[in-house]
Coordinates of N, CA and C in Angstrom, one line a residue:
M25 N 79.0 122.6 -97.6 CA 78.4 123.4 -96.6 C 76.9 123.5 -96.8
N26 N 76.1 123.1 -95.9 CA 74.7 123.2 -96.0 C 74.2 124.6 -95.5
T27 N 73.4 125.2 -96.2 CA 72.8 126.5 -95.8 C 71.3 126.5 -95.8
Y28 N 70.8 127.1 -94.8 CA 69.3 127.1 -94.6 C 68.9 128.6 -94.3
K29 N 67.8 129.0 -95.0 CA 67.3 130.4 -94.8 C 66.0 130.4 -94.1
L30 N 65.8 131.1 -93.1 CA 64.6 131.3 -92.3 C 64.1 132.7 -92.4
I31 N 62.9 132.9 -92.8 CA 62.3 134.2 -92.8 C 61.2 134.3 -91.7
I32 N 61.4 135.2 -90.8 CA 60.5 135.4 -89.7 C 59.7 136.6 -89.9
P33 N 58.4 136.5 -90.2 CA 57.6 137.7 -90.6 C 57.1 138.4 -89.4
I34 N 58.0 139.1 -88.7 CA 57.7 139.9 -87.5 C 58.6 141.1 -87.5
E35 N 58.0 142.2 -87.0 CA 58.9 143.4 -87.0 C 60.0 143.3 -85.9
P36 N 61.2 143.5 -86.3 CA 62.3 143.4 -85.3 C 62.1 144.3 -84.1
K37 N 62.5 143.7 -83.0 CA 62.4 144.4 -81.7 C 63.7 144.2 -80.9
P38 N 64.3 145.3 -80.3 CA 65.5 145.1 -79.6 C 65.3 144.5 -78.2
Q39 N 66.3 143.8 -77.7 CA 66.2 143.2 -76.4 C 66.1 144.4 -75.4
S40 N 65.1 144.3 -74.5 CA 65.0 145.3 -73.5 C 65.9 145.1 -72.3
R41 N 66.1 146.1 -71.5 CA 66.9 146.0 -70.3 C 65.9 145.4 -69.2
P42 N 66.5 144.5 -68.4 CA 65.6 144.0 -67.3 C 65.3 145.1 -66.3
R43 N 64.1 145.1 -65.7 CA 63.7 146.1 -64.7 C 63.8 145.4 -63.4
S44 N 64.2 146.2 -62.4 CA 64.3 145.6 -61.0 C 63.6 146.5 -60.0
S45 N 63.2 145.9 -58.9 CA 62.6 146.7 -57.9 C 62.8 145.9 -56.6
I46 N 62.5 146.6 -55.5 CA 62.7 145.9 -54.2 C 61.3 145.7 -53.6
K47 N 61.0 144.5 -53.2 CA 59.7 144.2 -52.6 C 59.9 143.3 -51.4
N48 N 59.5 143.6 -50.2 CA 59.7 142.8 -49.0 C 61.1 142.5 -48.8
N49 N 62.0 143.5 -49.0 CA 63.4 143.3 -48.8 C 64.0 142.3 -49.8
R50 N 63.4 142.1 -50.9 CA 63.9 141.2 -51.9 C 64.0 142.0 -53.2
I51 N 65.0 141.7 -54.0 CA 65.2 142.3 -55.3 C 64.4 141.5 -56.3
I52 N 63.5 142.1 -57.0 CA 62.7 141.4 -58.1 C 63.2 141.9 -59.4
V53 N 63.6 141.0 -60.3 CA 64.0 141.4 -61.6 C 63.0 140.8 -62.6
R54 N 62.5 141.7 -63.5 CA 61.5 141.2 -64.5 C 61.8 141.8 -65.9
E55 N 61.3 141.2 -66.9 CA 61.5 141.6 -68.2 C 60.3 142.5 -68.6
D56 N 60.5 143.4 -69.5 CA 59.4 144.2 -70.0 C 58.3 143.4 -70.6
R57 N 57.0 143.7 -70.3 CA 55.9 142.9 -70.8 C 55.8 142.8 -72.3
N58 N 56.1 143.9 -73.0 CA 56.0 144.0 -74.5 C 57.1 143.0 -75.1
M59 N 58.3 143.0 -74.4 CA 59.4 142.1 -74.9 C 59.0 140.7 -74.7
R60 N 58.3 140.3 -73.6 CA 57.9 138.9 -73.4 C 56.9 138.5 -74.5
V61 N 55.9 139.4 -74.8 CA 54.9 139.1 -75.8 C 55.6 138.9 -77.1
W62 N 56.5 139.8 -77.5 CA 57.2 139.7 -78.8 C 58.0 138.5 -78.9
R63 N 58.8 138.1 -77.8 CA 59.6 136.9 -77.8 C 58.8 135.7 -78.0
R64 N 57.6 135.6 -77.3 CA 56.7 134.5 -77.4 C 56.2 134.3 -78.8
A65 N 55.8 135.4 -79.4 CA 55.4 135.4 -80.8 C 56.5 135.0 -81.8
C66 N 57.7 135.5 -81.6 CA 58.8 135.2 -82.4 C 59.2 133.7 -82.3
T67 N 59.2 133.2 -81.1 CA 59.5 131.8 -80.8 C 58.5 130.9 -81.5
M68 N 57.2 131.2 -81.4 CA 56.2 130.4 -82.1 C 56.3 130.4 -83.6
L69 N 56.7 131.6 -84.1 CA 56.9 131.7 -85.6 C 58.0 130.8 -86.0
V70 N 59.1 130.8 -85.2 CA 60.3 129.9 -85.6 C 59.9 128.4 -85.5
K71 N 59.1 128.1 -84.4 CA 58.7 126.7 -84.3 C 57.8 126.2 -85.5
N72 N 57.0 127.1 -85.9 CA 56.0 126.8 -87.0 C 56.7 126.8 -88.4
L73 N 57.6 127.7 -88.6 CA 58.2 127.9 -89.9 C 59.5 127.2 -90.2
Y74 N 60.2 126.9 -89.2 CA 61.6 126.3 -89.5 C 61.4 124.8 -89.8
K75 N 62.0 124.4 -91.0 CA 61.9 123.0 -91.5 C 63.3 122.5 -91.7
G76 N 64.3 123.2 -91.3 CA 65.7 122.8 -91.6 C 66.3 121.9 -90.5
P77 N 67.6 121.6 -90.6 CA 68.3 120.7 -89.7 C 68.5 121.4 -88.3
F78 N 68.7 120.5 -87.3 CA 69.1 121.0 -86.0 C 70.6 121.1 -85.9
Y79 N 71.1 122.2 -85.5 CA 72.6 122.5 -85.5 C 73.1 122.3 -84.1
E80 N 74.2 121.6 -84.0 CA 74.9 121.4 -82.7 C 76.4 121.6 -82.9
T81 N 76.9 121.9 -84.1 CA 78.3 122.2 -84.4 C 78.4 123.6 -84.8
P82 N 79.7 124.2 -84.9 CA 79.9 125.6 -85.3 C 79.1 126.0 -86.6
I83 N 78.5 127.2 -86.5 CA 77.8 127.7 -87.6 C 78.1 129.1 -87.9
K84 N 77.8 129.6 -89.1 CA 77.8 131.0 -89.5 C 76.4 131.4 -89.6
V85 N 76.1 132.6 -89.1 CA 74.7 133.1 -89.2 C 74.8 134.5 -89.8
D86 N 74.0 134.7 -90.9 CA 73.9 136.0 -91.6 C 72.5 136.4 -91.3
V87 N 72.3 137.5 -90.5 CA 71.0 137.9 -90.1 C 70.7 139.4 -90.7
T88 N 69.6 139.6 -91.3 CA 69.2 140.9 -91.8 C 67.9 141.3 -91.2
F89 N 67.9 142.5 -90.6 CA 66.7 143.1 -90.0 C 66.1 144.1 -90.9
F90 N 64.9 143.8 -91.4 CA 64.2 144.7 -92.3 C 63.3 145.6 -91.4
M91 N 63.7 146.8 -91.2 CA 63.1 147.7 -90.2 C 62.0 148.6 -90.8
E92 N 61.0 148.9 -90.0 CA 59.9 149.9 -90.4 C 60.6 151.2 -90.7
A93 N 60.1 151.8 -91.8 CA 60.7 153.1 -92.2 C 59.9 154.3 -91.7
P94 N 60.5 155.5 -91.5 CA 59.7 156.6 -91.1 C 58.7 157.0 -92.2
E95 N 57.7 157.7 -91.8 CA 56.6 158.1 -92.8 C 57.2 158.8 -94.0
K96 N 58.1 159.7 -93.7 CA 58.7 160.5 -94.8 C 59.3 159.7 -95.9
L97 N 59.9 158.5 -95.5 CA 60.5 157.7 -96.4 C 59.5 156.7 -97.1
K98 N 58.5 156.4 -96.4 CA 57.5 155.4 -96.9 C 56.5 156.1 -98.0
K99 N 56.4 157.4 -97.9 CA 55.4 158.1 -98.7 C 55.9 158.2 -100.1
E100 N 55.1 157.7 -101.0 CA 55.4 157.7 -102.5 C 55.4 159.1 -103.0
P101 N 56.5 159.5 -103.7 CA 56.7 160.9 -104.2 C 55.7 161.2 -105.3
S102 N 55.3 162.4 -105.4 CA 54.4 162.8 -106.5 C 55.2 163.1 -107.8
E103 N 54.5 163.3 -108.8 CA 55.2 163.6 -110.1 C 56.0 164.8 -110.0
R104 N 55.7 165.8 -109.2 CA 56.4 167.1 -109.1 C 57.6 167.0 -108.1
S105 N 57.8 165.9 -107.5 CA 58.9 165.7 -106.5 C 60.2 165.8 -107.2
R106 N 61.2 166.1 -106.5 CA 62.6 166.2 -107.0 C 63.0 164.7 -107.4
Q107 N 63.9 164.7 -108.4 CA 64.4 163.4 -108.8 C 65.1 162.6 -107.7
S108 N 65.8 163.4 -106.8 CA 66.5 162.7 -105.7 C 65.5 162.0 -104.8
T109 N 64.4 162.7 -104.6 CA 63.3 162.1 -103.7 C 62.8 160.8 -104.3
K110 N 62.6 160.9 -105.6 CA 62.1 159.7 -106.3 C 63.1 158.5 -106.3
E111 N 64.3 158.9 -106.5 CA 65.4 157.8 -106.4 C 65.5 157.2 -105.0
K112 N 65.4 158.1 -104.0 CA 65.4 157.6 -102.6 C 64.3 156.6 -102.3
F113 N 63.1 156.9 -102.8 CA 61.9 156.1 -102.7 C 62.1 154.7 -103.4
I114 N 62.7 154.7 -104.6 CA 63.0 153.5 -105.3 C 64.0 152.7 -104.5
R115 N 65.0 153.3 -103.9 CA 66.0 152.6 -103.1 C 65.3 152.0 -101.9
F116 N 64.4 152.7 -101.3 CA 63.6 152.2 -100.1 C 62.8 150.9 -100.5
V117 N 62.1 151.0 -101.6 CA 61.3 149.9 -102.1 C 62.2 148.6 -102.4
K118 N 63.4 148.9 -102.9 CA 64.3 147.8 -103.2 C 65.1 147.4 -102.0
E119 N 64.8 148.0 -100.8 CA 65.5 147.6 -99.5 C 67.0 147.9 -99.6
L120 N 67.4 149.1 -100.1 CA 68.8 149.4 -100.3 C 69.2 150.6 -99.4
I121 N 68.4 151.0 -98.4 CA 68.8 152.1 -97.6 C 69.1 151.6 -96.2
W122 N 70.3 151.8 -95.7 CA 70.7 151.4 -94.4 C 70.0 152.0 -93.3
H123 N 69.6 151.3 -92.3 CA 69.0 151.8 -91.1 C 70.1 152.2 -90.1
D124 N 70.4 153.5 -90.0 CA 71.5 153.9 -89.1 C 71.1 154.6 -87.9
K125 N 69.9 154.3 -87.4 CA 69.3 154.9 -86.2 C 69.2 153.8 -85.1
L126 N 68.7 154.3 -84.0 CA 68.3 153.3 -82.9 C 67.2 152.4 -83.5
P127 N 67.1 151.1 -83.1 CA 67.9 150.4 -82.0 C 69.2 149.9 -82.5
D128 N 70.1 149.7 -81.5 CA 71.4 149.1 -81.8 C 71.3 147.7 -82.3
I129 N 72.1 147.4 -83.3 CA 72.0 146.1 -83.9 C 72.3 144.9 -82.9
D130 N 73.2 145.1 -81.9 CA 73.5 144.0 -81.0 C 72.3 143.6 -80.2
N131 N 71.4 144.6 -79.8 CA 70.2 144.3 -79.1 C 69.2 143.6 -80.0
L132 N 69.1 143.9 -81.2 CA 68.2 143.2 -82.2 C 68.7 141.7 -82.3
V133 N 70.0 141.5 -82.4 CA 70.6 140.2 -82.6 C 70.2 139.4 -81.3
K134 N 70.4 140.0 -80.1 CA 70.2 139.3 -78.9 C 68.7 138.8 -78.8
S135 N 67.8 139.7 -79.1 CA 66.4 139.3 -79.0 C 66.0 138.1 -79.9
V136 N 66.4 138.2 -81.2 CA 66.0 137.1 -82.1 C 66.8 135.8 -81.8
F137 N 68.0 135.9 -81.4 CA 68.8 134.7 -81.1 C 68.2 134.0 -79.8
D138 N 67.8 134.8 -78.8 CA 67.2 134.2 -77.7 C 65.9 133.5 -78.0
S139 N 65.1 134.1 -78.9 CA 63.8 133.5 -79.4 C 64.1 132.2 -80.1
I140 N 65.1 132.2 -81.0 CA 65.4 131.0 -81.8 C 65.9 129.9 -80.9
T141 N 66.8 130.2 -79.9 CA 67.3 129.2 -78.9 C 66.1 128.6 -78.1
K142 N 65.2 129.5 -77.7 CA 64.0 129.0 -76.9 C 63.1 128.1 -77.7
S143 N 63.1 128.2 -79.0 CA 62.3 127.3 -79.8 C 62.8 125.9 -79.8
N144 N 64.0 125.6 -79.6 CA 64.6 124.3 -79.5 C 64.5 123.6 -80.9
K145 N 64.4 124.3 -82.0 CA 64.3 123.7 -83.3 C 65.4 123.9 -84.2
V146 N 66.2 125.0 -84.0 CA 67.3 125.4 -84.9 C 68.6 125.0 -84.4
W147 N 69.0 125.4 -83.2 CA 70.3 125.1 -82.6 C 70.2 124.8 -81.1
S148 N 71.2 124.1 -80.6 CA 71.2 123.7 -79.2 C 71.4 125.0 -78.3
D149 N 72.3 125.9 -78.7 CA 72.5 127.1 -78.0 C 73.2 128.1 -78.9
D150 N 72.9 129.4 -78.7 CA 73.5 130.4 -79.6 C 75.1 130.5 -79.4
N151 N 75.6 129.8 -78.5 CA 77.1 129.8 -78.4 C 77.8 129.1 -79.5
I152 N 77.1 128.3 -80.3 CA 77.7 127.6 -81.4 C 77.9 128.5 -82.6
I153 N 77.4 129.7 -82.5 CA 77.6 130.7 -83.6 C 79.0 131.2 -83.5
C154 N 79.8 130.9 -84.5 CA 81.2 131.3 -84.5 C 81.5 132.4 -85.5
Y155 N 80.6 132.7 -86.4 CA 80.8 133.7 -87.5 C 79.4 134.4 -87.6
L156 N 79.4 135.7 -87.4 CA 78.1 136.4 -87.5 C 78.2 137.6 -88.4
V157 N 77.3 137.7 -89.3 CA 77.1 138.9 -90.1 C 75.7 139.5 -89.8
A158 N 75.6 140.7 -89.4 CA 74.3 141.3 -89.1 C 74.2 142.7 -89.8
K159 N 73.0 142.9 -90.4 CA 72.7 144.1 -91.2 C 71.3 144.6 -90.8
K160 N 71.0 145.9 -90.9 CA 69.7 146.4 -90.8 C 69.4 147.4 -91.8
V161 N 68.3 147.3 -92.5 CA 67.9 148.1 -93.6 C 66.4 148.5 -93.4
Y162 N 66.1 149.6 -94.1 CA 64.6 150.0 -94.1 C 63.9 149.2 -95.1
S163 N 62.6 148.9 -94.8 CA 61.9 148.0 -95.7 C 60.4 148.4 -95.6
P164 N 59.7 148.2 -96.8 CA 58.2 148.4 -96.7 C 57.6 147.1 -96.1
N165 N 58.4 146.1 -95.9 CA 57.9 144.8 -95.4 C 58.8 144.3 -94.2
P166 N 58.6 144.9 -93.0 CA 59.4 144.5 -91.8 C 59.4 143.0 -91.6
R167 N 60.6 142.5 -91.3 CA 60.8 141.0 -91.1 C 62.2 140.8 -90.6
I168 N 62.5 139.5 -90.3 CA 63.9 139.1 -90.0 C 64.3 138.0 -90.9
E169 N 65.4 138.0 -91.5 CA 65.9 136.9 -92.4 C 67.2 136.4 -91.7
V170 N 67.2 135.1 -91.5 CA 68.3 134.4 -90.9 C 68.8 133.3 -91.8
E171 N 70.1 133.4 -92.2 CA 70.7 132.4 -93.0 C 71.7 131.7 -92.2
I172 N 71.6 130.4 -92.1 CA 72.5 129.6 -91.3 C 73.3 128.6 -92.2
T173 N 74.7 128.6 -92.0 CA 75.6 127.8 -92.7 C 76.5 127.0 -91.8
E174 N 76.6 125.7 -92.0 CA 77.5 124.9 -91.2 C 78.9 125.3 -91.6
L175 N 79.8 125.3 -90.6 CA 81.2 125.6 -90.9 C 82.0 124.3 -90.9

C-alpha cells in the first residue's frame, strides 16, 4: 500500500453555507467571498506542494486539522503558574489537546476536499474516498495534514 502525506500550510476554514437572494425574479446563489478566497489559496497550495501520485481507485484519507488556539491556551505560563496550567501548555505545544469547539469537523473536511479535488493533482473526485479518519487539535502552527493510502 502506497501512502503519501501532504501538509497544507493554511489555517483550516469550514465550508460556508451558500447565500441566496432574489434579483429580477431570479434566485441567485453565491458562496461567501472569504470562502472563495480561502479555497483559491488552498487549491494553489495543493497544486504547488503535491508531488505524489494521482489517485483514481479507492483510497483511505487520514486528515488532521491543526486549529488556532484561544489566547488563554497560547499564553506561556509564568513560573508562579499552577502545575496544571504548565502541563496544559506543554500538551498544547505538543499538539495533544483536542479541539472540541466549533467549527464542525464535517465542514472542515468538505472545504479541504473540495479544494483538493479542484486542484486536479491528487484524485479524480473525492467520491473515491472509501475510508476516512478526521481529527482536529489545537496547535501553535495551524495547518492541514492529509495522509492518503491506496486501498
